[in-house]
Amino acid sequence: MSDLSASVIETKNGFHVEGYEKIEYDFTFLDGVFDIANSQLAKCYEGWGRCLAIMDLNIFNMYGKEMVKYFDHHGLELKIHKTMIGEKAKSIETFLSIVDSMTDFGIIRKEPVLVVGGGLVTDVAGFACAAYRRNTNYIRIPTTVIGLIDASVSIKVAVNYGNYKNRLGAYHAPMHTFLDFGFLRTLPVAQVRNGFAELIKISSCAHLPTFNLLDEFCERLIQTRFGRLSDESGEVRKAADEINRAGIFEMLKLETPNLHEIGLDRVIAYGHTWSPLHELTPAVPLRHGHAISIDMAYSATLANMRGLLSDEEHCRLLNLFSRAGLSMDHELFNEEILDRGTKAILKTRDGKQRFAVPNPLGGCTFLNDVSMDEMFEALRRHKEIMKQYPRAGEGLEAFVDASDTGYTMNGVPVEQAVNGKMTSGLSNGVPHGLKEVMANGYPNGHRN
């Protein structure tokens, strides 16, 4: 939530306005947010007697009955807008479908919308709330690793524009974020791996103790869904809770003095220099975690060439990416992408490169004097190093698939159906039973 205090004074030739915005929002760690014994969420809606939820359809299919039971138990009317948001459908059309539901529901000025899902859902629905009457409250319940430890921290909300990630957006803080890591029990392993990259990002540049835990427990964290799926000794769960809390806290400490990104030297921009372009470049987009891992791994090689990251640290970081099954290279990560991505990021960063690189591991330095020749040399060296790694540095399940969009029909991803590759059981290109809840932006996104 935010509030503004401002003043106006008369000047010789006009007036001068000066204002300060107060932003405040809370995080609550709560396993079992929809457990009827936990009333914390219900209390947020007691004054309204009702709730409009914007919810990923896949999450609804798994938790919808539990959620409906929860709101019924607490005597609250619940309406759910079920949406299907993949990276290609993080679009204005999807945004407008959410706005339509807000209008139909008759959202009152300060009434909070409930947003449940991964980072894509919270981004688009959060942007709809930012735009609706210029400022509508919302409450977040992230359900993926990326949503829980990265997207939940920021107040940035956005949609993509063409092949440009998050080109249209706003800064809009939620009233409250509930962090329920129990959702990870049903998260596909590819999505756990996807979010693992964000933890490597923050720890390798800001918090070495967390990096050490990731290094120690890497495979076990991914396979046990951070200790939520199976962990007889409780050792992984204990490490995971320490990692998650420390990772979120470090990002908050870095972000909160700079919520509107007025300062452009940002530690958490490690891995986000070339990835905004590279992520959407392949015909099938890379998962966000894999796109930033390629960026981070290459940046680490650049830092190593400059003597900012020791050979031992460089190898340790690359090995962690590899063990996690994350991408460190791709055939389309080439000189053209480096050139185009650098030119694009200069516009975002006020004409400076501001390349965040680890120096040393657990710390961060910003580079502003890297020539294109040096970038190309680092790329050639990086690709040579990648030959030593499994799959030449390419990741496992690196591309967006049905576990991102979340929907299959008789085992066939819906994205194939909307592209006309499947005809059985379809109504106008859409599987029966899904047409009613399919967001307008989903098929449109696949035409882009």
JSON list of C-alpha atoms in Angstrom, two decimals, residues 225-340:
[
{"chain": "A", "resi": 225, "resn": "ARG", "atom": "CA", "xyz": [10.86, -29.54, -3.48]},
{"chain": "A", "resi": 226, "resn": "PHE", "atom": "CA", "xyz": [12.81, -27.72, -0.77]},
{"chain": "A", "resi": 227, "resn": "GLY", "atom": "CA", "xyz": [12.03, -30.42, 1.76]},
{"chain": "A", "resi": 228, "resn": "ARG", "atom": "CA", "xyz": [8.25, -30.16, 1.30]},
{"chain": "A", "resi": 229, "resn": "LEU", "atom": "CA", "xyz": [7.76, -33.33, -0.73]},
{"chain": "A", "resi": 230, "resn": "SER", "atom": "CA", "xyz": [9.91, -35.80, 1.19]},
{"chain": "A", "resi": 231, "resn": "ASP", "atom": "CA", "xyz": [12.54, -35.23, 3.86]},
{"chain": "A", "resi": 232, "resn": "GLU", "atom": "CA", "xyz": [12.65, -37.90, 6.54]},
{"chain": "A", "resi": 233, "resn": "SER", "atom": "CA", "xyz": [15.43, -36.34, 8.58]},
{"chain": "A", "resi": 234, "resn": "GLY", "atom": "CA", "xyz": [14.15, -32.77, 8.24]},
{"chain": "A", "resi": 235, "resn": "GLU", "atom": "CA", "xyz": [17.67, -31.69, 7.29]},
{"chain": "A", "resi": 236, "resn": "VAL", "atom": "CA", "xyz": [16.74, -30.40, 3.84]},
{"chain": "A", "resi": 237, "resn": "ARG", "atom": "CA", "xyz": [13.63, -28.61, 5.15]},
{"chain": "A", "resi": 238, "resn": "LYS", "atom": "CA", "xyz": [15.74, -26.84, 7.76]},
{"chain": "A", "resi": 239, "resn": "ALA", "atom": "CA", "xyz": [18.31, -25.77, 5.16]},
{"chain": "A", "resi": 240, "resn": "ALA", "atom": "CA", "xyz": [15.55, -24.73, 2.75]},
{"chain": "A", "resi": 241, "resn": "ASP", "atom": "CA", "xyz": [13.83, -22.55, 5.33]},
{"chain": "A", "resi": 242, "resn": "GLU", "atom": "CA", "xyz": [17.13, -20.86, 6.12]},
{"chain": "A", "resi": 243, "resn": "ILE", "atom": "CA", "xyz": [17.85, -20.33, 2.42]},
{"chain": "A", "resi": 244, "resn": "ASN", "atom": "CA", "xyz": [14.39, -18.96, 1.66]},
{"chain": "A", "resi": 245, "resn": "ARG", "atom": "CA", "xyz": [14.25, -16.58, 4.59]},
{"chain": "A", "resi": 246, "resn": "ALA", "atom": "CA", "xyz": [17.79, -15.30, 4.04]},
{"chain": "A", "resi": 247, "resn": "GLY", "atom": "CA", "xyz": [17.32, -15.02, 0.27]},
{"chain": "A", "resi": 248, "resn": "ILE", "atom": "CA", "xyz": [14.10, -13.01, 0.60]},
{"chain": "A", "resi": 249, "resn": "PHE", "atom": "CA", "xyz": [15.58, -10.83, 3.35]},
{"chain": "A", "resi": 250, "resn": "GLU", "atom": "CA", "xyz": [18.71, -10.04, 1.32]},
{"chain": "A", "resi": 251, "resn": "MET", "atom": "CA", "xyz": [16.64, -9.08, -1.72]},
{"chain": "A", "resi": 252, "resn": "LEU", "atom": "CA", "xyz": [14.39, -6.92, 0.42]},
{"chain": "A", "resi": 253, "resn": "LYS", "atom": "CA", "xyz": [17.36, -5.15, 1.94]},
{"chain": "A", "resi": 254, "resn": "LEU", "atom": "CA", "xyz": [18.69, -4.44, -1.54]},
{"chain": "A", "resi": 255, "resn": "GLU", "atom": "CA", "xyz": [15.33, -3.50, -3.07]},
{"chain": "A", "resi": 256, "resn": "THR", "atom": "CA", "xyz": [13.58, -1.46, -0.39]},
{"chain": "A", "resi": 257, "resn": "PRO", "atom": "CA", "xyz": [15.88, 1.59, -0.59]},
{"chain": "A", "resi": 258, "resn": "ASN", "atom": "CA", "xyz": [15.30, 1.60, -4.34]},
{"chain": "A", "resi": 259, "resn": "LEU", "atom": "CA", "xyz": [11.74, 0.37, -4.93]},
{"chain": "A", "resi": 260, "resn": "HIS", "atom": "CA", "xyz": [11.22, 2.64, -7.93]},
{"chain": "A", "resi": 261, "resn": "GLU", "atom": "CA", "xyz": [14.64, 1.79, -9.38]},
{"chain": "A", "resi": 262, "resn": "ILE", "atom": "CA", "xyz": [15.85, 5.38, -9.34]},
{"chain": "A", "resi": 263, "resn": "GLY", "atom": "CA", "xyz": [19.27, 3.99, -8.50]},
{"chain": "A", "resi": 264, "resn": "LEU", "atom": "CA", "xyz": [20.38, 1.87, -11.46]},
{"chain": "A", "resi": 265, "resn": "ASP", "atom": "CA", "xyz": [23.39, 0.07, -9.96]},
{"chain": "A", "resi": 266, "resn": "ARG", "atom": "CA", "xyz": [21.36, -2.90, -8.80]},
{"chain": "A", "resi": 267, "resn": "VAL", "atom": "CA", "xyz": [22.92, -6.05, -7.38]},
{"chain": "A", "resi": 268, "resn": "ILE", "atom": "CA", "xyz": [19.81, -8.06, -8.20]},
{"chain": "A", "resi": 269, "resn": "ALA", "atom": "CA", "xyz": [20.27, -7.14, -11.88]},
{"chain": "A", "resi": 270, "resn": "TYR", "atom": "CA", "xyz": [22.96, -9.83, -12.06]},
{"chain": "A", "resi": 271, "resn": "GLY", "atom": "CA", "xyz": [21.81, -12.13, -14.83]},
{"chain": "A", "resi": 272, "resn": "HIS", "atom": "CA", "xyz": [19.40, -9.54, -16.22]},
{"chain": "A", "resi": 273, "resn": "THR", "atom": "CA", "xyz": [21.58, -7.70, -18.72]},
{"chain": "A", "resi": 274, "resn": "TRP", "atom": "CA", "xyz": [21.15, -9.77, -21.90]},
{"chain": "A", "resi": 275, "resn": "SER", "atom": "CA", "xyz": [18.46, -12.18, -20.70]},
{"chain": "A", "resi": 276, "resn": "PRO", "atom": "CA", "xyz": [15.47, -9.81, -21.25]},
{"chain": "A", "resi": 277, "resn": "LEU", "atom": "CA", "xyz": [16.15, -10.08, -24.99]},
{"chain": "A", "resi": 278, "resn": "HIS", "atom": "CA", "xyz": [17.56, -13.59, -25.06]},
{"chain": "A", "resi": 279, "resn": "GLU", "atom": "CA", "xyz": [14.70, -15.17, -23.10]},
{"chain": "A", "resi": 280, "resn": "LEU", "atom": "CA", "xyz": [12.12, -14.56, -25.82]},
{"chain": "A", "resi": 281, "resn": "THR", "atom": "CA", "xyz": [14.44, -14.99, -28.81]},
{"chain": "A", "resi": 282, "resn": "PRO", "atom": "CA", "xyz": [13.97, -18.75, -29.41]},
{"chain": "A", "resi": 283, "resn": "ALA", "atom": "CA", "xyz": [10.78, -19.81, -31.20]},
{"chain": "A", "resi": 284, "resn": "VAL", "atom": "CA", "xyz": [9.82, -21.51, -27.93]},
{"chain": "A", "resi": 285, "resn": "PRO", "atom": "CA", "xyz": [10.89, -19.12, -25.15]},
{"chain": "A", "resi": 286, "resn": "LEU", "atom": "CA", "xyz": [13.45, -20.08, -22.56]},
{"chain": "A", "resi": 287, "resn": "ARG", "atom": "CA", "xyz": [12.26, -20.37, -19.00]},
{"chain": "A", "resi": 288, "resn": "HIS", "atom": "CA", "xyz": [13.23, -17.27, -17.07]},
{"chain": "A", "resi": 289, "resn": "GLY", "atom": "CA", "xyz": [15.57, -19.12, -14.73]},
{"chain": "A", "resi": 290, "resn": "HIS", "atom": "CA", "xyz": [17.47, -20.64, -17.65]},
{"chain": "A", "resi": 291, "resn": "ALA", "atom": "CA", "xyz": [17.71, -17.32, -19.48]},
{"chain": "A", "resi": 292, "resn": "ILE", "atom": "CA", "xyz": [19.21, -15.53, -16.47]},
{"chain": "A", "resi": 293, "resn": "SER", "atom": "CA", "xyz": [21.50, -18.50, -15.76]},
{"chain": "A", "resi": 294, "resn": "ILE", "atom": "CA", "xyz": [23.04, -18.15, -19.22]},
{"chain": "A", "resi": 295, "resn": "ASP", "atom": "CA", "xyz": [23.49, -14.43, -18.54]},
{"chain": "A", "resi": 296, "resn": "MET", "atom": "CA", "xyz": [24.99, -15.08, -15.08]},
{"chain": "A", "resi": 297, "resn": "ALA", "atom": "CA", "xyz": [27.34, -17.83, -16.26]},
{"chain": "A", "resi": 298, "resn": "TYR", "atom": "CA", "xyz": [28.64, -15.71, -19.13]},
{"chain": "A", "resi": 299, "resn": "SER", "atom": "CA", "xyz": [28.99, -12.68, -16.83]},
{"chain": "A", "resi": 300, "resn": "ALA", "atom": "CA", "xyz": [30.98, -14.85, -14.41]},
{"chain": "A", "resi": 301, "resn": "THR", "atom": "CA", "xyz": [33.35, -15.80, -17.23]},
{"chain": "A", "resi": 302, "resn": "LEU", "atom": "CA", "xyz": [33.76, -12.12, -18.08]},
{"chain": "A", "resi": 303, "resn": "ALA", "atom": "CA", "xyz": [34.48, -11.36, -14.41]},
{"chain": "A", "resi": 304, "resn": "ASN", "atom": "CA", "xyz": [37.01, -14.23, -14.28]},
{"chain": "A", "resi": 305, "resn": "MET", "atom": "CA", "xyz": [38.81, -12.88, -17.35]},
{"chain": "A", "resi": 306, "resn": "ARG", "atom": "CA", "xyz": [39.18, -9.55, -15.56]},
{"chain": "A", "resi": 307, "resn": "GLY", "atom": "CA", "xyz": [40.52, -11.18, -12.41]},
{"chain": "A", "resi": 308, "resn": "LEU", "atom": "CA", "xyz": [37.45, -10.21, -10.38]},
{"chain": "A", "resi": 309, "resn": "LEU", "atom": "CA", "xyz": [36.40, -13.82, -9.80]},
{"chain": "A", "resi": 310, "resn": "SER", "atom": "CA", "xyz": [39.07, -16.40, -9.04]},
{"chain": "A", "resi": 311, "resn": "ASP", "atom": "CA", "xyz": [39.39, -19.58, -11.08]},
{"chain": "A", "resi": 312, "resn": "GLU", "atom": "CA", "xyz": [38.18, -21.58, -8.07]},
{"chain": "A", "resi": 313, "resn": "GLU", "atom": "CA", "xyz": [35.12, -19.34, -7.54]},
{"chain": "A", "resi": 314, "resn": "HIS", "atom": "CA", "xyz": [34.34, -19.32, -11.26]},
{"chain": "A", "resi": 315, "resn": "CYS", "atom": "CA", "xyz": [34.46, -23.12, -11.42]},
{"chain": "A", "resi": 316, "resn": "ARG", "atom": "CA", "xyz": [32.38, -23.46, -8.25]},
{"chain": "A", "resi": 317, "resn": "LEU", "atom": "CA", "xyz": [29.67, -21.18, -9.62]},
{"chain": "A", "resi": 318, "resn": "LEU", "atom": "CA", "xyz": [29.51, -22.89, -13.02]},
{"chain": "A", "resi": 319, "resn": "ASN", "atom": "CA", "xyz": [29.43, -26.31, -11.37]},
{"chain": "A", "resi": 320, "resn": "LEU", "atom": "CA", "xyz": [26.42, -25.27, -9.27]},
{"chain": "A", "resi": 321, "resn": "PHE", "atom": "CA", "xyz": [24.51, -24.17, -12.37]},
{"chain": "A", "resi": 322, "resn": "SER", "atom": "CA", "xyz": [25.34, -27.49, -14.01]},
{"chain": "A", "resi": 323, "resn": "ARG", "atom": "CA", "xyz": [24.39, -29.61, -10.99]},
{"chain": "A", "resi": 324, "resn": "ALA", "atom": "CA", "xyz": [21.05, -27.78, -10.80]},
{"chain": "A", "resi": 325, "resn": "GLY", "atom": "CA", "xyz": [20.41, -28.58, -14.48]},
{"chain": "A", "resi": 326, "resn": "LEU", "atom": "CA", "xyz": [20.35, -24.89, -15.39]},
{"chain": "A", "resi": 327, "resn": "SER", "atom": "CA", "xyz": [21.47, -23.52, -18.75]},
{"chain": "A", "resi": 328, "resn": "MET", "atom": "CA", "xyz": [24.83, -21.82, -19.09]},
{"chain": "A", "resi": 329, "resn": "ASP", "atom": "CA", "xyz": [24.81, -21.47, -22.86]},
{"chain": "A", "resi": 330, "resn": "HIS", "atom": "CA", "xyz": [22.58, -21.78, -25.91]},
{"chain": "A", "resi": 331, "resn": "GLU", "atom": "CA", "xyz": [23.23, -21.63, -29.64]},
{"chain": "A", "resi": 332, "resn": "LEU", "atom": "CA", "xyz": [21.27, -18.37, -29.95]},
{"chain": "A", "resi": 333, "resn": "PHE", "atom": "CA", "xyz": [23.36, -16.72, -27.24]},
{"chain": "A", "resi": 334, "resn": "ASN", "atom": "CA", "xyz": [25.75, -15.20, -29.75]},
{"chain": "A", "resi": 335, "resn": "GLU", "atom": "CA", "xyz": [27.52, -12.00, -30.75]},
{"chain": "A", "resi": 336, "resn": "GLU", "atom": "CA", "xyz": [24.37, -10.55, -32.29]},
{"chain": "A", "resi": 337, "resn": "ILE", "atom": "CA", "xyz": [22.44, -11.05, -29.02]},
{"chain": "A", "resi": 338, "resn": "LEU", "atom": "CA", "xyz": [25.28, -9.49, -27.03]},
{"chain": "A", "resi": 339, "resn": "ASP", "atom": "CA", "xyz": [25.32, -6.46, -29.32]},
{"chain": "A", "resi": 340, "resn": "ARG", "atom": "CA", "xyz": [21.55, -5.98, -29.45]}
]
